Amino acid sequence: AIEDAVRLAKGMTRKHDMFRTGFSGAKVVVKADHPDLSAVERKQLMEDVAEALHAFEGGLYTGCDLNTGDGDMDHLVEATGEKFVLAGRNSRVDTNVATASSVIGSVLGVVEAMEGTRDLSSLTFTVQGCGKVGSTVAKELVRLGAKKVQTCDLFAAAAEIQG
C-alpha cells in the first residue's frame, strides 16, 4: 500500500505542476483490518483521518477518492471543522466532473500534438476504472466522436457505459 501511495502521490505532484495549482501530491492511505470494507465503521474511520489531517496543521488536504464517497466526505468535513477537505461538499462544482474535464483536456492536447487535430473519430480509447471520474471520461469520449471507447472496471456493472 505504501508503494502505491508514493506512486500515486508522485502522479498527483505532476498533475498539480502541470496545472500550476500551487499544491503538490499526497495520498492518504488507511490500513483496514477488515477484508470487507462495508464492515468498517465509516464515521470512526473518517474521524481517525481527520485526526491525521489536523496533525499536519494545514500541510495536507484531502478529497473524495477511491473507496470513499459523499457520506465519508460529510463525516470528514464535520470531523475537521470544515478544514483540510477539498471534496466539493455544499458546492456547485462537482469535483468528479472537474477531474474528468482535466483528463479530457489532456487527451485532446496529446491528440492535437500527435495528430495535428482534435478529431477523435479514428481513435480507440480504453478507460480503466469507471467510477465517477472514469465513467464521465468514457461518456465524454463517446460524445466527442471517438471511433471506439472500451471500458473496464473491477466491478463489471460499472464498465457498462451507454454509447
Coordinates of C-alpha atoms in Angstrom, one line a residue:
A1 CA 0.0 0.0 0.0
I2 CA 2.8 2.4 0.8
E3 CA 4.5 1.9 -2.6
D4 CA 1.1 2.5 -4.3
A5 CA 0.6 5.7 -2.2
V6 CA 4.0 7.0 -3.2
R7 CA 3.4 6.3 -6.9
L8 CA 0.0 8.0 -6.7
A9 CA 1.4 11.0 -4.8
K10 CA 4.1 11.5 -7.4
G11 CA 1.4 11.4 -10.1
M12 CA -0.6 14.0 -8.2
T13 CA 2.5 16.2 -8.0
R14 CA 3.0 16.0 -11.7
K15 CA -0.7 16.9 -12.3
H16 CA -0.5 19.8 -9.9
D17 CA 2.7 21.0 -11.5
M18 CA 1.1 20.8 -15.0
F19 CA -1.9 22.8 -13.9
R20 CA 0.1 25.2 -11.7
T21 CA -2.3 24.8 -8.8
G22 CA 0.2 25.6 -6.1
F23 CA -0.3 22.2 -4.5
S24 CA 1.9 19.1 -4.5
G25 CA 0.9 15.5 -4.4
A26 CA 0.0 13.3 -1.4
K27 CA -2.2 10.3 -0.7
V28 CA -3.9 9.4 2.5
V29 CA -3.8 5.6 2.9
V30 CA -5.7 3.9 5.7
K31 CA -5.0 0.3 6.6
A32 CA -8.2 -1.5 7.5
D33 CA -8.0 -4.9 9.1
H34 CA -11.3 -5.9 7.5
P35 CA -11.2 -7.6 4.1
D36 CA -14.8 -6.4 3.6
L37 CA -14.8 -2.5 3.5
S38 CA -18.5 -2.5 4.1
A39 CA -17.8 -3.8 7.6
V40 CA -15.7 -0.8 8.5
E41 CA -17.4 1.9 10.7
R42 CA -17.1 4.8 8.3
K43 CA -17.7 7.7 10.7
Q44 CA -15.0 6.5 13.1
L45 CA -12.6 5.9 10.1
M46 CA -13.2 9.5 8.9
E47 CA -12.6 10.8 12.5
D48 CA -9.3 9.0 12.5
V49 CA -8.4 10.5 9.1
A50 CA -9.4 13.9 10.5
E51 CA -7.1 13.5 13.4
A52 CA -4.2 12.8 11.0
L53 CA -5.1 15.9 8.9
H54 CA -5.2 18.1 12.0
A55 CA -1.7 16.8 12.9
F56 CA -0.4 18.3 9.6
E57 CA -1.9 21.7 10.6
G58 CA -2.9 22.6 7.0
G59 CA 0.0 21.0 5.3
L60 CA -2.2 18.2 3.9
Y61 CA -5.7 18.4 2.3
T62 CA -7.7 15.5 1.0
G63 CA -10.9 14.9 -1.0
C64 CA -13.1 12.1 -2.3
D65 CA -11.1 9.3 -3.9
L66 CA -11.1 5.5 -4.3
N67 CA -13.3 3.7 -1.8
T68 CA -14.7 6.9 -0.4
G69 CA -18.0 8.6 -1.1
D70 CA -20.1 11.6 -0.3
G71 CA -21.1 10.3 3.1
D72 CA -17.5 9.8 4.1
M73 CA -16.7 13.4 3.0
D74 CA -19.6 14.7 5.1
H75 CA -18.2 12.9 8.1
L76 CA -14.7 14.2 7.3
V77 CA -15.9 17.8 6.9
E78 CA -17.7 17.6 10.2
A79 CA -14.7 16.0 12.0
T80 CA -12.2 18.5 10.7
G81 CA -14.4 21.5 11.4
E82 CA -14.7 22.2 7.7
K83 CA -10.9 22.3 7.3
F84 CA -8.5 20.4 5.1
V85 CA -11.2 18.7 2.9
L86 CA -11.4 19.6 -0.8
A87 CA -14.4 17.5 -1.6
G88 CA -16.8 19.9 -3.2
R89 CA -19.3 19.4 -0.5
N90 CA -22.0 22.1 -0.5
S91 CA -20.5 23.4 -3.7
R92 CA -22.0 23.9 -7.2
V93 CA -18.8 22.4 -8.6
D94 CA -18.8 18.6 -9.0
T95 CA -15.1 17.7 -8.4
N96 CA -15.6 14.5 -10.3
V97 CA -16.7 16.3 -13.4
A98 CA -13.8 18.8 -12.9
T99 CA -11.3 16.0 -12.7
A100 CA -12.8 14.3 -15.8
S101 CA -12.6 17.6 -17.7
S102 CA -8.9 17.8 -16.9
V103 CA -8.4 14.3 -18.2
I104 CA -10.3 15.1 -21.4
G105 CA -8.4 18.3 -21.9
S106 CA -5.1 16.3 -21.6
V107 CA -6.3 13.7 -24.0
L108 CA -7.3 16.4 -26.6
G109 CA -3.9 18.1 -26.1
V110 CA -2.0 14.9 -26.7
V111 CA -4.1 14.0 -29.7
E112 CA -3.6 17.5 -31.2
A113 CA 0.1 17.3 -30.6
M114 CA 0.5 13.9 -32.1
E115 CA -2.1 14.1 -34.9
G116 CA -2.4 17.8 -35.6
T117 CA -6.1 17.8 -34.9
R118 CA -8.5 17.2 -32.1
D119 CA -10.6 14.8 -34.2
L120 CA -11.1 11.5 -32.3
S121 CA -13.1 9.7 -35.0
S122 CA -10.3 7.4 -36.0
L123 CA -9.1 6.6 -32.4
T124 CA -9.9 3.9 -30.0
F125 CA -9.7 4.6 -26.2
T126 CA -9.7 2.3 -23.2
V127 CA -10.9 3.7 -19.9
Q128 CA -9.8 1.6 -16.9
G129 CA -11.8 2.3 -13.8
C130 CA -15.4 3.5 -14.4
G131 CA -16.3 5.2 -11.2
K132 CA -17.5 8.8 -11.0
V133 CA -14.5 10.2 -13.0
G134 CA -13.8 7.3 -15.4
S135 CA -17.5 7.0 -16.4
T136 CA -17.6 10.7 -17.1
V137 CA -14.5 10.4 -19.2
A138 CA -15.8 7.5 -21.2
K139 CA -19.2 9.3 -21.9
E140 CA -17.3 12.4 -23.0
L141 CA -15.1 10.5 -25.4
V142 CA -18.2 9.0 -26.9
R143 CA -19.8 12.4 -27.2
L144 CA -16.7 13.8 -28.8
G145 CA -16.9 11.2 -31.5
A146 CA -14.2 8.6 -30.6
K147 CA -14.2 5.6 -33.0
K148 CA -14.5 3.3 -30.1
V149 CA -14.4 3.5 -26.3
Q150 CA -13.6 0.4 -24.4
T151 CA -14.3 0.3 -20.6
C152 CA -13.1 -2.0 -17.8
D153 CA -13.6 -2.0 -14.1
L154 CA -13.2 -4.4 -11.2
F155 CA -16.9 -4.2 -11.0
A156 CA -18.3 -5.3 -14.4
A157 CA -21.5 -3.4 -14.0
A158 CA -19.6 -0.1 -13.6
A159 CA -18.0 -0.7 -17.0
E160 CA -21.3 -0.8 -18.8
I161 CA -21.3 2.7 -20.1
Q162 CA -24.0 3.7 -22.6
G163 CA -22.8 4.8 -26.0

